[in-house]
CSV table of C-alpha atoms in Angstrom, one decimal:
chain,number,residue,atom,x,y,z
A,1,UNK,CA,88.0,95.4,117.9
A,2,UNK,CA,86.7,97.9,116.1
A,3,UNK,CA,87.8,100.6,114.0
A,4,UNK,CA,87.1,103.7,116.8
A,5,UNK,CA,88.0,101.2,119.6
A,6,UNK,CA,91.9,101.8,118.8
A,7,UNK,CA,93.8,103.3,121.7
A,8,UNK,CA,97.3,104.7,121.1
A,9,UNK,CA,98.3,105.9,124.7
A,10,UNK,CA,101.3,107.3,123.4
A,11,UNK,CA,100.0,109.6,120.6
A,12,UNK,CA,97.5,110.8,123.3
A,13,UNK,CA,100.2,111.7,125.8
A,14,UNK,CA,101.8,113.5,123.1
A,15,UNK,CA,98.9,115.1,122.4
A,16,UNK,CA,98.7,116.6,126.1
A,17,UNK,CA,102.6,117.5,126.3
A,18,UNK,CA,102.5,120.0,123.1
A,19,UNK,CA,98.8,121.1,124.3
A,20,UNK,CA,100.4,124.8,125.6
A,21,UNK,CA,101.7,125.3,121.8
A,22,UNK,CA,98.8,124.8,120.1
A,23,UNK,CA,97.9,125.7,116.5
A,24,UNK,CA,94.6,126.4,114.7
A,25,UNK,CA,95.1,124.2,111.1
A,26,UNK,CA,91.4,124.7,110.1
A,27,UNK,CA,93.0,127.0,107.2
A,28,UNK,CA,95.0,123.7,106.0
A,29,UNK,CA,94.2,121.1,103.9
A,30,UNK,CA,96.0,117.5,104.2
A,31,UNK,CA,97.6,114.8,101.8
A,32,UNK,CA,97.7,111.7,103.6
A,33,UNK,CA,99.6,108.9,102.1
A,34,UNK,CA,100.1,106.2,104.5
A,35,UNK,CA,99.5,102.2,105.1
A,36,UNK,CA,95.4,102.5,106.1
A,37,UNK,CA,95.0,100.5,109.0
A,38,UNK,CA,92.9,100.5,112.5
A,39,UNK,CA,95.8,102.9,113.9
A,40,UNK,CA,95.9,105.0,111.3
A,41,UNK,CA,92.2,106.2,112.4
A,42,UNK,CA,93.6,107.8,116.1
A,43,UNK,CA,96.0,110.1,113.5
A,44,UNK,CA,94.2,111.6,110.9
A,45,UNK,CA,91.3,112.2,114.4
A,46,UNK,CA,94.2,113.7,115.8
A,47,UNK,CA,94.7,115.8,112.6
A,48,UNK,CA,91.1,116.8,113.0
A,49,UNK,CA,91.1,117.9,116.7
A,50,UNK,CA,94.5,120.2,115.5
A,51,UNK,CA,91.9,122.1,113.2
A,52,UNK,CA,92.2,120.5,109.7
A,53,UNK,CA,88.2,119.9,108.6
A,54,UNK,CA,87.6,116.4,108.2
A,55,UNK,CA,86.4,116.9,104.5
A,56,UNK,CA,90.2,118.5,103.5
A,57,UNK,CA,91.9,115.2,105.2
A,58,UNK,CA,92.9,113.3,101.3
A,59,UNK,CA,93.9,110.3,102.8
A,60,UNK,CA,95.5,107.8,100.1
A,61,UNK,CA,96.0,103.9,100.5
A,62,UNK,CA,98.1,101.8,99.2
A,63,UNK,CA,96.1,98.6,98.1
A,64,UNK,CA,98.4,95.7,99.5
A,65,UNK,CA,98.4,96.8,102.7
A,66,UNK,CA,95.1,98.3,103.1
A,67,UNK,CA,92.1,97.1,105.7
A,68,UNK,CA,89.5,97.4,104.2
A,69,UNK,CA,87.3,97.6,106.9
A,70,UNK,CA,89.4,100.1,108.3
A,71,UNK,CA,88.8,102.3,105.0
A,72,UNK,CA,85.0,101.9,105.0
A,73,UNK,CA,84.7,103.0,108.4
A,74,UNK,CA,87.0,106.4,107.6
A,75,UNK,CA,84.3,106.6,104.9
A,76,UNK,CA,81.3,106.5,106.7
A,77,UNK,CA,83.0,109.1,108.9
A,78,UNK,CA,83.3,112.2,105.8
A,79,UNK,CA,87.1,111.3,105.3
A,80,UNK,CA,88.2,111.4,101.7
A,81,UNK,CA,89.9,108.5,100.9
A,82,UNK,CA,91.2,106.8,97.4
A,83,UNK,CA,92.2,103.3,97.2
A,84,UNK,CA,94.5,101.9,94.0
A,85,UNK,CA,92.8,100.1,91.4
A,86,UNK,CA,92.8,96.1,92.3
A,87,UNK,CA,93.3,95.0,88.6
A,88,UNK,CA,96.6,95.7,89.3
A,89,UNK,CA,98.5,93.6,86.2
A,90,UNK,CA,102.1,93.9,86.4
A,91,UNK,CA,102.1,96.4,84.0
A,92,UNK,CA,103.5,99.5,84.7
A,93,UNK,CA,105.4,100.5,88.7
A,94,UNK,CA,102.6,99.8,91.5
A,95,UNK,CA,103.5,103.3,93.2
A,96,UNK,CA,102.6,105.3,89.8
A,97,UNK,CA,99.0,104.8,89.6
A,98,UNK,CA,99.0,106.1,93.3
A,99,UNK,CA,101.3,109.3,92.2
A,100,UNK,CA,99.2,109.6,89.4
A,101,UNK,CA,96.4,110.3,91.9
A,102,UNK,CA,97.6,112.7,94.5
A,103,UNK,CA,98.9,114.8,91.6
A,104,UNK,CA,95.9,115.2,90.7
A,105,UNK,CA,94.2,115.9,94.0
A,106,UNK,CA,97.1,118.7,94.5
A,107,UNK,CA,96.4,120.1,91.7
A,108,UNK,CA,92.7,121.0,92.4
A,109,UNK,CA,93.7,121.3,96.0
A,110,UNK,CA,96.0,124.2,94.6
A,111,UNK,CA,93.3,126.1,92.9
A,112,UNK,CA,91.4,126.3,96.1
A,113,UNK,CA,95.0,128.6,97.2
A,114,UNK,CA,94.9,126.8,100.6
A,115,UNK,CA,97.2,126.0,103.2
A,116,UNK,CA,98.7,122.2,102.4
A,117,UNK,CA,100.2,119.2,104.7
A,118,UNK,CA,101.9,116.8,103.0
A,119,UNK,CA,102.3,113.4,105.3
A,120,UNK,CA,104.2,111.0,103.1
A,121,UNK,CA,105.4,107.5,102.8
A,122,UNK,CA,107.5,106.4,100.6
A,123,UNK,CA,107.9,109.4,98.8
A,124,UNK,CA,104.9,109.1,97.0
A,125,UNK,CA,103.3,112.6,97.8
A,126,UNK,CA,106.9,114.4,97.4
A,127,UNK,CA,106.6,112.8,93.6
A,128,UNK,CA,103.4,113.6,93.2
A,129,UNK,CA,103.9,116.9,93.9
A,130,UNK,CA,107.3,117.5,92.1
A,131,UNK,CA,105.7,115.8,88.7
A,132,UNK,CA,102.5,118.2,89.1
A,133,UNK,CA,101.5,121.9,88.5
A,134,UNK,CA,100.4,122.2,91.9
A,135,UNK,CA,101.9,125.3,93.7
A,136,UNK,CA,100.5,126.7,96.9
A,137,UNK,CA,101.4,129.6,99.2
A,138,UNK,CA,102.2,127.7,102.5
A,139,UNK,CA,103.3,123.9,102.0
A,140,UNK,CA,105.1,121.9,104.3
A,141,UNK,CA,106.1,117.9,104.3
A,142,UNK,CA,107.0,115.0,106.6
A,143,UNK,CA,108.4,111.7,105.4
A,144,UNK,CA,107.8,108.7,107.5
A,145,UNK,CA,110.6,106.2,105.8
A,146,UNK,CA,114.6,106.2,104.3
A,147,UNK,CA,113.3,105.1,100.8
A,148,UNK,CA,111.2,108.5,100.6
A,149,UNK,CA,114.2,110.7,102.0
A,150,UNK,CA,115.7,109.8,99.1
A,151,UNK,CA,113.4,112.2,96.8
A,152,UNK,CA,113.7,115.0,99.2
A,153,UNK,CA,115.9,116.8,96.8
A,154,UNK,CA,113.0,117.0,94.2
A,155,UNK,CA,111.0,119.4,96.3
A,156,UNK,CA,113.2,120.7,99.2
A,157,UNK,CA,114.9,123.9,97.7
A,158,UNK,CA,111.1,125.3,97.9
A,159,UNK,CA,108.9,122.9,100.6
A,160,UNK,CA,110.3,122.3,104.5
A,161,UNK,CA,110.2,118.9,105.0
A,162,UNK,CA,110.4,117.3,108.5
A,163,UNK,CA,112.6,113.9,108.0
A,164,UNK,CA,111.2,111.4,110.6
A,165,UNK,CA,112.3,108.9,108.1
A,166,UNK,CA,116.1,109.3,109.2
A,167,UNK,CA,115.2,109.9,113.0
A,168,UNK,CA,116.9,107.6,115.8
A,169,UNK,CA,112.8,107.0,116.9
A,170,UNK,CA,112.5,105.3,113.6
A,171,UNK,CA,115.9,103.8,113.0
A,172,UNK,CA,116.5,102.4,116.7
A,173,UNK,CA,113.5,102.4,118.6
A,174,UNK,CA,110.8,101.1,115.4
A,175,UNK,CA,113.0,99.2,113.2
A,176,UNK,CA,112.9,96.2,115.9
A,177,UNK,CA,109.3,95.9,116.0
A,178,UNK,CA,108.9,96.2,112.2
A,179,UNK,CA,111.4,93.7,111.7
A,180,UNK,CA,109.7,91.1,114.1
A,181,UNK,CA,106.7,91.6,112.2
A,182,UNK,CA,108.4,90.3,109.0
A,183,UNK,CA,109.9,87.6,110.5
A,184,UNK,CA,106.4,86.5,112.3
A,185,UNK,CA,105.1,86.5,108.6
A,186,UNK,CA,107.9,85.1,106.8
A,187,UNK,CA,107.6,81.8,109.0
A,188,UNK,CA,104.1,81.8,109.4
A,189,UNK,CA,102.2,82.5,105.8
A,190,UNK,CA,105.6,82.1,103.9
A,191,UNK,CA,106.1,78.5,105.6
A,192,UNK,CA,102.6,77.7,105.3
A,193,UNK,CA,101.8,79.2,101.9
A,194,UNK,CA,105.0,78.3,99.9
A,195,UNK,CA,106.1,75.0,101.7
A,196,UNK,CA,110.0,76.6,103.0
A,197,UNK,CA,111.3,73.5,103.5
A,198,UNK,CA,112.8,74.1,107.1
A,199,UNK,CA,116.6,73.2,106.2
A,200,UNK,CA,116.2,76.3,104.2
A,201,UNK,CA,119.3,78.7,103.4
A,202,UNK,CA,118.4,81.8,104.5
A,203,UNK,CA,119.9,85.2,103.1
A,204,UNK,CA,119.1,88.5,102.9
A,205,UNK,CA,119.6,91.7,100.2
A,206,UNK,CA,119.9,95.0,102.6
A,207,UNK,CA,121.2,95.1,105.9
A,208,UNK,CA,120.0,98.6,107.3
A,209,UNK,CA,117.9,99.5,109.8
A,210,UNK,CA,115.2,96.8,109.1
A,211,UNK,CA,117.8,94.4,107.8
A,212,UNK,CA,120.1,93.8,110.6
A,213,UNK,CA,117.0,92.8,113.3
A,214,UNK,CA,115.7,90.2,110.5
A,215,UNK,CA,119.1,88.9,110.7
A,216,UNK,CA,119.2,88.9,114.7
A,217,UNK,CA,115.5,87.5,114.7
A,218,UNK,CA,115.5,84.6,112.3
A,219,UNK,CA,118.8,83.4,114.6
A,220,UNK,CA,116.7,83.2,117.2
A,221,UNK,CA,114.7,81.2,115.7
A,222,UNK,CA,117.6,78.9,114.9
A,223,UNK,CA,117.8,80.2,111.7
A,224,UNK,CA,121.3,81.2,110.4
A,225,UNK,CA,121.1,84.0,107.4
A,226,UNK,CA,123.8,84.9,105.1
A,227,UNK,CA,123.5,88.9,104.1
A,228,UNK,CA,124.9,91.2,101.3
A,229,UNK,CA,124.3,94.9,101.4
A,230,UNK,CA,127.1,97.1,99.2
A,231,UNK,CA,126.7,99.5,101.7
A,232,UNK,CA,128.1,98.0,104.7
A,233,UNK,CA,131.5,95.9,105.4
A,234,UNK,CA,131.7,92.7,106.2
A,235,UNK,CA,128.9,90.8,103.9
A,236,UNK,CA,128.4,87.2,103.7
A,237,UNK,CA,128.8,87.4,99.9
A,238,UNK,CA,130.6,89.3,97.8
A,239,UNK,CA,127.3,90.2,95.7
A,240,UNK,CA,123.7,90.0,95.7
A,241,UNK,CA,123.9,87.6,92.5
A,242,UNK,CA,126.3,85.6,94.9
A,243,UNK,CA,123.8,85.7,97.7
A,244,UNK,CA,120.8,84.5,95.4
A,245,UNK,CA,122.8,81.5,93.9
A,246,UNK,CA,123.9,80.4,97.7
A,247,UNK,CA,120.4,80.7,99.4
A,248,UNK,CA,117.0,79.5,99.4
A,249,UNK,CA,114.7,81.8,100.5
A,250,UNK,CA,116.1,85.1,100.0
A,251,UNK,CA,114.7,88.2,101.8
A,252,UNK,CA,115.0,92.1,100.2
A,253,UNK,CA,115.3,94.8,102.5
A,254,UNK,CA,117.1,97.6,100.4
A,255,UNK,CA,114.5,100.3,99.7
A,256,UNK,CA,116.0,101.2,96.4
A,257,UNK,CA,115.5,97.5,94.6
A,258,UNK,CA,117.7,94.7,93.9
A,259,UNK,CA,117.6,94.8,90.0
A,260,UNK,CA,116.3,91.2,89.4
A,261,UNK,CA,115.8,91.0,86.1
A,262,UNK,CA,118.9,91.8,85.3
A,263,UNK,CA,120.0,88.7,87.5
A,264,UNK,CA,117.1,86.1,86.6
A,265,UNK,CA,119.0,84.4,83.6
A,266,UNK,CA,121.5,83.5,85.9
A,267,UNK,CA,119.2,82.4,88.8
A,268,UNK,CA,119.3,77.8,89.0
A,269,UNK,CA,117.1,76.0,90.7
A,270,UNK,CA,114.1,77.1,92.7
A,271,UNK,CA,114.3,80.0,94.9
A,272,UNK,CA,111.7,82.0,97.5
A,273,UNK,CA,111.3,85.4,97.9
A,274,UNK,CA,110.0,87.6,100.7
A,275,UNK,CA,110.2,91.4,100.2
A,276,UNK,CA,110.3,93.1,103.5
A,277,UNK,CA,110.6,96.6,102.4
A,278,UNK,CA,107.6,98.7,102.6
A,279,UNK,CA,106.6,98.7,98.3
A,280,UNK,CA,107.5,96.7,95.7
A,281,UNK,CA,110.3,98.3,94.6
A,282,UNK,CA,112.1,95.6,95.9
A,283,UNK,CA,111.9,93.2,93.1
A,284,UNK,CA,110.0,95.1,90.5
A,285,UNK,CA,108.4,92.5,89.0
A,286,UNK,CA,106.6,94.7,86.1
A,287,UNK,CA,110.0,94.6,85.1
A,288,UNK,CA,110.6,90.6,85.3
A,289,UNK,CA,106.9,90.4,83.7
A,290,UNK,CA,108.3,92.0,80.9
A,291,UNK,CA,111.2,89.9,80.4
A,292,UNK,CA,109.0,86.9,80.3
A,293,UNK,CA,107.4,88.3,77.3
A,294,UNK,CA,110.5,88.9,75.2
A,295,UNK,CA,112.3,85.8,76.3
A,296,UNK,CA,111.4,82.6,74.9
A,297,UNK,CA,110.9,79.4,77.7
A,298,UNK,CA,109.4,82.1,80.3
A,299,UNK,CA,106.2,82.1,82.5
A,300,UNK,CA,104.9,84.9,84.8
A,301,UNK,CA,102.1,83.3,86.8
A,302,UNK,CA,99.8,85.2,89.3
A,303,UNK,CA,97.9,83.5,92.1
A,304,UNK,CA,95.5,85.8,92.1
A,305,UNK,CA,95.3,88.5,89.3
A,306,UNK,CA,92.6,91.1,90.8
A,307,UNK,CA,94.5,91.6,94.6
A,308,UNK,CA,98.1,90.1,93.8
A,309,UNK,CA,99.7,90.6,97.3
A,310,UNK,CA,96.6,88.1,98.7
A,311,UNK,CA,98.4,85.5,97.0
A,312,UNK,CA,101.9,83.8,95.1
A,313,UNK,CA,103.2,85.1,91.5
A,314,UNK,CA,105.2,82.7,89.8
A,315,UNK,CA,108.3,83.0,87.6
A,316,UNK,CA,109.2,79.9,85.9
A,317,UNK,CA,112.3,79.3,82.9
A,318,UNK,CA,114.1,76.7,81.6
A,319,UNK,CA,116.5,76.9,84.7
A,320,UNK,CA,114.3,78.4,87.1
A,321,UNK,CA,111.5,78.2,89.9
A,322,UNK,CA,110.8,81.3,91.8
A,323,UNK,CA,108.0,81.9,94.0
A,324,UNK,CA,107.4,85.6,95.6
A,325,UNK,CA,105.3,85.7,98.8
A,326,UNK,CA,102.1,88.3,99.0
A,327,UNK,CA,102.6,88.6,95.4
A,328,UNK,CA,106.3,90.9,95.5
A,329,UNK,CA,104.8,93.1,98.1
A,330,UNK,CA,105.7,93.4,101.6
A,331,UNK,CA,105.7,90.3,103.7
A,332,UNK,CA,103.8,91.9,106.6
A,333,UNK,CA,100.8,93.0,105.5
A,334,UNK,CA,97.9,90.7,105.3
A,335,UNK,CA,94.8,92.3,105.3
A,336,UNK,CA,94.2,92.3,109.2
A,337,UNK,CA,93.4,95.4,110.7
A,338,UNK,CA,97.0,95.9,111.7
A,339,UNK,CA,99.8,93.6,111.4
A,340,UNK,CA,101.8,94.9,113.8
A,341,UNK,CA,100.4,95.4,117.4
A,342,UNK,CA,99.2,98.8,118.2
A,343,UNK,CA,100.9,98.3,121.2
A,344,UNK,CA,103.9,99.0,119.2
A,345,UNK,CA,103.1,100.6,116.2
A,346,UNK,CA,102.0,104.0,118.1
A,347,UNK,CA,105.6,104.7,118.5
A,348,UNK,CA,105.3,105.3,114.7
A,349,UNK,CA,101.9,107.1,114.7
A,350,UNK,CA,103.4,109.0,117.8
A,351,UNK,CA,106.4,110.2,115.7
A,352,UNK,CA,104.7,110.3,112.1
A,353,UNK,CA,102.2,113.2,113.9
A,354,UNK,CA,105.2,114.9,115.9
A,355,UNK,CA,106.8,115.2,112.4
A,356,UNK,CA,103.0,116.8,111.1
A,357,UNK,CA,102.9,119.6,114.0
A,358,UNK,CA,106.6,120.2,113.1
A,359,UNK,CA,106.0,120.5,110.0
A,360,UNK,CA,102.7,122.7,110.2
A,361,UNK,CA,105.1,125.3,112.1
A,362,UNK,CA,107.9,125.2,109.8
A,363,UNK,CA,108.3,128.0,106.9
A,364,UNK,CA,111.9,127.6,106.3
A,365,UNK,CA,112.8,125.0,102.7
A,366,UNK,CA,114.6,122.5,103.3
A,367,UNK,CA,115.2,118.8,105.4
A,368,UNK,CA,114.6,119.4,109.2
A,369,UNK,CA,115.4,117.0,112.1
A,370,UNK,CA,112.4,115.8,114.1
A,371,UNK,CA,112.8,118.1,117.2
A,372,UNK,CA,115.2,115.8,119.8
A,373,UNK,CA,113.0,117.0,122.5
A,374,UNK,CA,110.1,115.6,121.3
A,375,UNK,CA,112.0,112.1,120.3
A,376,UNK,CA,113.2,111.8,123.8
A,377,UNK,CA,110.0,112.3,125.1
A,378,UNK,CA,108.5,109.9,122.7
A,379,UNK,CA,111.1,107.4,123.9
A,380,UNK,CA,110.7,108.1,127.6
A,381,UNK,CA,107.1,107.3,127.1
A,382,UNK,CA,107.0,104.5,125.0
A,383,UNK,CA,109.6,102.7,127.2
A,384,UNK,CA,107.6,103.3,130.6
A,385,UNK,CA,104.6,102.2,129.0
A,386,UNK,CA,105.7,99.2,127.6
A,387,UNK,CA,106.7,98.6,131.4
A,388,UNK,CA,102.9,98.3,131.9
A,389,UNK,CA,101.5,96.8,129.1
């Protein structure tokens, strides 16, 4: 299928319910940091039918999860798009080099004194812009996910920000889908790739949104999982380090990291883990890299040192084995043109551009609610379409 072949019924129904409220954006520019995959192609189109010229559309990927065929072909079409360097070493946090370049993009964006849309994930475009010069006359936000909310406070006592992140369409209605796409890939490439063993002891770090479904999924699949999450009563183990030392193959779904180099000298044995957050915060293994250099007995080892998440890094001491799958980034992103069905994933597109047009009308700083009335109607539609489909 190819990259303009991509249908997203919902965002198109969407499209037709707000038709009577339209607004011109052609004054706007756009920051557009997001996952670049086939369906993100039917949004930033969308963007462009709202107004915004295709030439002021910044769009911003993300490396490990882009498709590359899906970023040639946005291109070819006059879309600006950056991509992270692929000589990525372990070095320094992933997400800097990425903030590193949307600060700079505001910043000349800012000279041109235009209208600006940020459309974030991850918070990267909220950091961006709080750690740049950048100011602008109108600017308005919208955060797709719960580990970017928590950097609205760097820019919301001056920038309205529209928090899909923390919205029931994201927490109850996508976190089921997203987490059936980690489990797919945890058991499938993870299996494959890192020989699980299938009497395996499963546990998981983070039992939010994301976390409880892999939990209810991988028990499906005969698969019993032990959890810890600080957050939440009633966890399997009394800490994470307990967890670690219990299990396996240990999966991280926290959003804010689990601190694992402070934990590796008192990992045993040989252990497997899948990150299914959405970055690699989740293990920071710049971090871990740089423990193996001061401590003596340590090796880092990377399958693959130009594109890390296409393969295995390798921690090894003289007590420990640990492999991370894709590298230490998400589990669910592989390269395909998108991992997760668009049959599903336009509930997210459908929300992530409800959030945009929100946004685009709202002057008032501050963290706004994704209108209910649009999330209901989201719901209704997805729901009767997945009837049919």
């Amino acid at each position: 299928m190819t990259p303009q072949s991509i249908s997203l019924p919902l965002l198109a129904l969407f499209e037709d319910h707000i038709s009577a409220d339209y607004r011109d954006l052609s004054e706007w520019s756009c920051v557009y940091v997001q996952h670049i995959l086939h369906s993100n192609r039917a949004c930033v189109e969308f963007l462009a039918r709202r107004g915004i010229v295709q030439g002021e559309i910044n769009i911003f990927g993300k490396g490990y999860s882009t498709s590359h065929e899906s970023a040639d072909a946005l291109r070819a079409d006059g879309y600006k798009l950056w991509e992270p360097d692929e000589l990525y070493s372990y070095d320094a946090p992933f997400d800097d080099q990425i903030i590193g370049a949307v600060a700079d993009t505001l910043e000349l964006l800012s000279m041109r004194r235009r209208k600006l849309l940020l459309i974030d994930e991850g918070g990267i475009g909220i950091r961006a812009l709080a750690s740049s010069g950048a100011e602008f006359d109108v600017l308005s936000a919208v955060e797709l996910t719960s580990r970017g909310a928590q950097y609205y406070p760097l820019i919301s006592d001056t920038v309205p920000i529209v928090d899909v992140a923390r919205s029931d369409l994201k927490k109850v209605e996508e976190a089921p889908h997203i987490a059936r796409s980690m489990v797919a890939h945890v058991l499938g490439g993870g299996r494959r790739r890192a020989k699980i063993p299938h009497d395996a002891k499963f546990g998981l770090i983070g039992a939010g949104a994301i976390g409880q479904y892999l939990v209810s999924y991988l028990a499906e699949q005969g698969i019993p999982v032990a959890w810890h999450d600080h957050r939440i009563p009633g966890s399997t183990f009394p800490s994470s380090q307990a967890l670690i030392d219990n299990c396996d193959v240990i999966l991280s779904s926290t959003g804010e990291g689990i601190g694992l180099a402070g934990k590796v000298s008192e990992i045993r044995g040989a252990k497997i883990f899948g990150n299914c957050g959405s970055s690699d915060v989740e293990f920071q293994l710049h971090v871990l890299k740089r423990y193996t250099l001061d401590t003596a007995g340590c090796c880092f080892h990377v399958e693959i040192p130009a594109r890390p998440w296409a393969g295995e890094v390798r921690f090894t001491s003289p007590t420990a084995d640990l492999t991370f799958l894709n590298g230490g980034f998400p589990v669910n992103f592989d390269g395909t043109p998108d991992p997760i069905s668009p049959r599903y994933i336009q509930l997210t597109r459908a929300g992530l551009m409800a959030g945009a047009v929100q946004a685009s009308c709202s002057s008032r700083p501050g963290v706004h609610a994704l209108r209910a009335d649009w999330q209901r109607f989201l719901v209704a539609e997805f729901q009767h379409l997945s009837q049919f489909s």
